[in-house]
Short mmCIF file of C-alpha atoms and ligand atoms in Angstrom, two decimals:
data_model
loop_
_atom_site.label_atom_id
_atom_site.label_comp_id
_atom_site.label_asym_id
_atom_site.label_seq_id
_atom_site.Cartn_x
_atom_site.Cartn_y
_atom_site.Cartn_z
CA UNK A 359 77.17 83.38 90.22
CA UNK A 360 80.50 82.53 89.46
CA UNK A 361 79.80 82.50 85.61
CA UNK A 362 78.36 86.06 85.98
CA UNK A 363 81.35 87.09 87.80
CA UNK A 364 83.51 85.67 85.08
CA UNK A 365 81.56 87.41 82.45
CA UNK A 366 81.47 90.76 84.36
CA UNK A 367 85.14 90.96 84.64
CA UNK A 368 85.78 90.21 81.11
CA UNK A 369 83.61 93.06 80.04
CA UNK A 370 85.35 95.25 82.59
CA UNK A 371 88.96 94.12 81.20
CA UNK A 372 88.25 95.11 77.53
CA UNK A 373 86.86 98.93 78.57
CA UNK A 374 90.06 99.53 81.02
CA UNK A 375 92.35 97.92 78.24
CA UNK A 376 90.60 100.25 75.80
CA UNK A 377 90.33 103.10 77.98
CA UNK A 378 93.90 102.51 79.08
CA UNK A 379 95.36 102.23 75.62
CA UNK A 380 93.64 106.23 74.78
CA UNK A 381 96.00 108.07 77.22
CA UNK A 382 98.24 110.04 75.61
CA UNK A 383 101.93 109.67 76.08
CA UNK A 384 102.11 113.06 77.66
CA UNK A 385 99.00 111.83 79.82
CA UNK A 386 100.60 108.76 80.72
CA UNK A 387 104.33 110.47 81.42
CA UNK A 388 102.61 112.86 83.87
CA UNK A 389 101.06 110.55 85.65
CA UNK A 390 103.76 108.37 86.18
CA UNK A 391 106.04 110.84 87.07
CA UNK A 392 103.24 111.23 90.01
CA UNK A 393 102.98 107.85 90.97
CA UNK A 394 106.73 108.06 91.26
CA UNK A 395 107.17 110.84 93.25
CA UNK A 396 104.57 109.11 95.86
CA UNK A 397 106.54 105.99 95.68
CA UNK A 398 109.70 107.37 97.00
CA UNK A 399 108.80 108.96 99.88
CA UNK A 400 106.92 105.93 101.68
CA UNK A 401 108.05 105.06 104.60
CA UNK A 402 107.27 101.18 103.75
CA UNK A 403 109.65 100.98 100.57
CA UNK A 404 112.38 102.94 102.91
CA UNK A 405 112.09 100.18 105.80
CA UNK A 406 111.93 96.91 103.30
CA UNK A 407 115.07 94.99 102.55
CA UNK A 408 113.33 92.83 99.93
CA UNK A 409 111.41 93.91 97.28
CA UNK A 410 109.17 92.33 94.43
CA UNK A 411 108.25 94.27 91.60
CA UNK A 412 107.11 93.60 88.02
CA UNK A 413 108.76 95.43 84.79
CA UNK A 414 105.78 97.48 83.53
CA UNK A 415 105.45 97.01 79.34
CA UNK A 416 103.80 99.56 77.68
CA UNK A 417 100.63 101.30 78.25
CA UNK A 418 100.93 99.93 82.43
CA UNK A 419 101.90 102.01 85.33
CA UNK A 420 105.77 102.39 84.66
CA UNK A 421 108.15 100.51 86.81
CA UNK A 422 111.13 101.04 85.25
CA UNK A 423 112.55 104.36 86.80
CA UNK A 424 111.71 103.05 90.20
CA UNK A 425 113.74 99.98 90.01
CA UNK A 426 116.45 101.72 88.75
CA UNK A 427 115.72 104.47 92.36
CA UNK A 428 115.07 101.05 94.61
CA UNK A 429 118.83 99.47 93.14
CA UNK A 430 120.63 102.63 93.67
CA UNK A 431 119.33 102.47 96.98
CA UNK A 432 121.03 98.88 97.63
CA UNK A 433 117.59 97.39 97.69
CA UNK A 434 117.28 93.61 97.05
CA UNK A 435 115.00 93.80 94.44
CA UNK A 436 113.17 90.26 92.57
CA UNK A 437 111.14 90.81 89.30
CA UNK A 438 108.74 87.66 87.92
CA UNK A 439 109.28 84.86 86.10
CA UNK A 440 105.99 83.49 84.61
CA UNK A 441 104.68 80.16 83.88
CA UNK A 442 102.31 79.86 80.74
CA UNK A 443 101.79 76.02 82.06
CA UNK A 444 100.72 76.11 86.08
CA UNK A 445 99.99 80.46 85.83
CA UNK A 446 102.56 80.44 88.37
CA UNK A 447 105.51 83.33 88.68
CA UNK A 448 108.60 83.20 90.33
CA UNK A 449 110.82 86.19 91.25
CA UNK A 450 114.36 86.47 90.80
CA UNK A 451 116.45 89.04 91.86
CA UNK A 452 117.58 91.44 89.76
CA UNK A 453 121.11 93.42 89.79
CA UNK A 454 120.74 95.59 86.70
CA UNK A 455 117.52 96.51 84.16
CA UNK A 456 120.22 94.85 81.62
CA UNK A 457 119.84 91.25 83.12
CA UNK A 458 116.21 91.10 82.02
CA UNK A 459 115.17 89.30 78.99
CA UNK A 460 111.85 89.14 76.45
CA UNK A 461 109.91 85.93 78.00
CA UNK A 462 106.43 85.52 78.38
CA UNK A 463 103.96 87.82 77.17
CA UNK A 464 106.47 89.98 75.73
CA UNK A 465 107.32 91.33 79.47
CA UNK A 466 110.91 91.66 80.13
CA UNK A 467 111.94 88.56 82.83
CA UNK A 468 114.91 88.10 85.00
CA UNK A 469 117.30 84.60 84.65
CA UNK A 470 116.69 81.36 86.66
CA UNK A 471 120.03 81.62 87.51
CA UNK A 472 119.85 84.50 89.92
CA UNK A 473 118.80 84.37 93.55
CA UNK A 474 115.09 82.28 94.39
CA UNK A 475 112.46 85.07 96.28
CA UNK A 476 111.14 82.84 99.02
CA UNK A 477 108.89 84.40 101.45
CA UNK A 478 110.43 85.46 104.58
CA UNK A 479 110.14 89.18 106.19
CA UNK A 480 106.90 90.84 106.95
CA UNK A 481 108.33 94.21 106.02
CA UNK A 482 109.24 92.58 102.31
CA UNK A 483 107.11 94.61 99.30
CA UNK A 484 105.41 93.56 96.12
CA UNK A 485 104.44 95.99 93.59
CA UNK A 486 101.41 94.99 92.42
CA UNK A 487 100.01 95.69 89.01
CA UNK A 488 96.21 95.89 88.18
CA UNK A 489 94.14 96.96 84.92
CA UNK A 490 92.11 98.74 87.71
CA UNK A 491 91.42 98.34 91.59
CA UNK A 492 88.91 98.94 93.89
CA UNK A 493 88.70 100.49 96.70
CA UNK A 494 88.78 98.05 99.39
CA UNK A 495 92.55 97.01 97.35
CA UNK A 496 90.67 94.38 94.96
CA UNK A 497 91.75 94.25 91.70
CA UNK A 498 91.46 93.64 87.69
CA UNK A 499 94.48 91.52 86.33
CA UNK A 500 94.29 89.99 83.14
CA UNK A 501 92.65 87.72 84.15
CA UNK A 502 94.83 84.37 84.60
CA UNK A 503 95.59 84.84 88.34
CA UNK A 504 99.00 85.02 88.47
CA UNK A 505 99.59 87.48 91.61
CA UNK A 506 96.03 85.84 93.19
CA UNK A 507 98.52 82.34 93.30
CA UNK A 508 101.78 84.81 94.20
CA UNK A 509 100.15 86.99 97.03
CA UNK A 510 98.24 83.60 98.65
CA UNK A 511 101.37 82.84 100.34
CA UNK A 512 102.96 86.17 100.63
CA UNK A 513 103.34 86.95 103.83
CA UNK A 514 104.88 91.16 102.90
CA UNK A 515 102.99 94.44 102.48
CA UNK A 516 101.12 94.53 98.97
CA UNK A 517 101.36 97.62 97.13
CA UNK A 518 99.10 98.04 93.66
CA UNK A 519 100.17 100.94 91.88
CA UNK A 520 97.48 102.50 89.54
CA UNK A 521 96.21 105.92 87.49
CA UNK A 522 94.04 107.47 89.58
CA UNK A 523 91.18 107.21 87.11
CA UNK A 524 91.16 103.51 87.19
CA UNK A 525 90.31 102.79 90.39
CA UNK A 526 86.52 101.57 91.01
CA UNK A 527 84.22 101.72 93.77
CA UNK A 528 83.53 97.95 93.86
CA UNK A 529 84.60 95.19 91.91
CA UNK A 530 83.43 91.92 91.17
CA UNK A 531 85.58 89.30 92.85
CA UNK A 532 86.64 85.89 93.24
CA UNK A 533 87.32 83.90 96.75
CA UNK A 534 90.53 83.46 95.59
CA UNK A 535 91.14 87.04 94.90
CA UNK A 536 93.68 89.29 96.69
CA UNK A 537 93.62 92.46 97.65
CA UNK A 538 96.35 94.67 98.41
CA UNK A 539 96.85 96.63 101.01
CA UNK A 540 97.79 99.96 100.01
CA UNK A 541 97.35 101.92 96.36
CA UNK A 542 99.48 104.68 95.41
CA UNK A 543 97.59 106.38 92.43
CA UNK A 544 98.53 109.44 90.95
CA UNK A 545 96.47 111.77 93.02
CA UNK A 546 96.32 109.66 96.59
CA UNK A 547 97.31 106.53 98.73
CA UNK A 548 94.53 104.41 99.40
CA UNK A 549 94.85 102.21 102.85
CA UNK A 550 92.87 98.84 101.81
CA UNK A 551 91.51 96.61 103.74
CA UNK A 552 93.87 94.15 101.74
CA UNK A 553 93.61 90.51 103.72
CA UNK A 554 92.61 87.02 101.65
P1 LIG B 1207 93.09 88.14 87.55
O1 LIG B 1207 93.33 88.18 89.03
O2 LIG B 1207 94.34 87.95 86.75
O3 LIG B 1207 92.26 89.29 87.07
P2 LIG B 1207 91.02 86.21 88.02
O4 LIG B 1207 90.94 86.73 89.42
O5 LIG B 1207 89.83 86.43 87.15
O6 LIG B 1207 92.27 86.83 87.24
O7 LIG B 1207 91.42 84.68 88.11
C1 LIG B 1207 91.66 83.86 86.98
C2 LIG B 1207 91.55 82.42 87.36
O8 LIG B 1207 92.58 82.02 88.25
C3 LIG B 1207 90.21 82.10 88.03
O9 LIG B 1207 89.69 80.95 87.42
C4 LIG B 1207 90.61 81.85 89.46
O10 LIG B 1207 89.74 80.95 90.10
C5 LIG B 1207 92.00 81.26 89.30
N1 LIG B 1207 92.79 81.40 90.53
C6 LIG B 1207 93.10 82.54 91.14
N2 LIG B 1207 93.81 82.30 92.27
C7 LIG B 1207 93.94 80.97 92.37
C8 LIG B 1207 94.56 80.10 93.32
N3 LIG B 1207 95.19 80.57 94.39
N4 LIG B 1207 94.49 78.77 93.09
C9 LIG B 1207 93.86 78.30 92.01
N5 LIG B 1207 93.26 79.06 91.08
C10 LIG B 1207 93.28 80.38 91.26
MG1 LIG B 1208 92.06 87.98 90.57
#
């Protein structure tokens, strides 16, 4: 069972990579721009002190404007730090998209040296990125379980943040996988059942 699962995920990774990497860049801009605009106005990122959020790299749901919108706001926000050894991340806060670095995977990080994340306030946020998501909230990562380890202790809202087209039905899953509990997508907000 679990060896079909593993094998029916990988299959599913390489057509949303494909099918992810074919949008055009006007494709892509418009429906970020949507995302966005959906983004701002919830009432959940307007009532959170703390928020988590990973710096999208190319082809993913953009991040970048809405960090910027979420420091100008006076938000504390924490992007991840990721361990190639235990598939672990830590967040850091971030002041400024110029503190970030190339670490690993080629994803911009934040320093060690800036404030720890540790879990505290049940209104705190993560921004959660997926290859695709279903609609109970589960979803596609690349398949090392980073946020899986991340969101198991989490104790915040989870946000995923996907194109619209991208989002399944059902999706094969793991016990240990996460869902989150919300998905803004380009054309709707999904409430999820989210839970462990
Ligand atoms: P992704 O969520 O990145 O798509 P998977 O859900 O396929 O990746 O998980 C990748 C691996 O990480 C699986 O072998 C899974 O069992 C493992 N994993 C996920 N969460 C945990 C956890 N909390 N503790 C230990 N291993 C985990
Ligand atoms: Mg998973």
């Amino acid at each position: 069972m679990q060896v079909d699962t593993y094998n029916q995920k990988k299959i599913l990774r390489k057509d949303f990579l494909k099918r992810r990497s074919q949008l055009s860049d006007t494709e892509r801009e418009v429906i970020n721009r949507k995302i966005f605009n959906r983004l701002i106005r919830l009432s959940e990122i307007n009532n959170a002190k703390n928020i988590c959020i990973y710096v999208s790299k190319s082809d993913e749901a953009d991040t970048i404007c809405f960090i910027e919108h979420l420091i100008r706001l006076g938000k504390a926000v924490y992007a991840p730090k990721s361990d190639k050894n235990s598939n672990e991340m830590t967040f850091y806060k971030i002041n400024s998209l110029t503190e970030l670095n190339v670490g690993a995977f080629s994803v911009l990080e934040p320093s060690e040296k800036n404030e720890k994340y540790i879990y505290s306030d049940k209104n705190d946020i993560c921004i959660v990125p997926a290859l695709c998501f279903d609609r109970q909230g589960y979803r596609l990562g690349y398949g090392k379980g980073y946020y899986d380890r991340f969101l198991n202790d989490f104790n915040g809202i989870k946000i995923g943040i996907c194109f619209d087209e991208f989002i399944k039905e059902v999706l094969p899953r793991y016990n240990t996988d996460i869902a989150v509990d919300m998905i803004i997508s380009d054309v709707k907000e999904y409430c999820c059942k989210g839970g462990k």
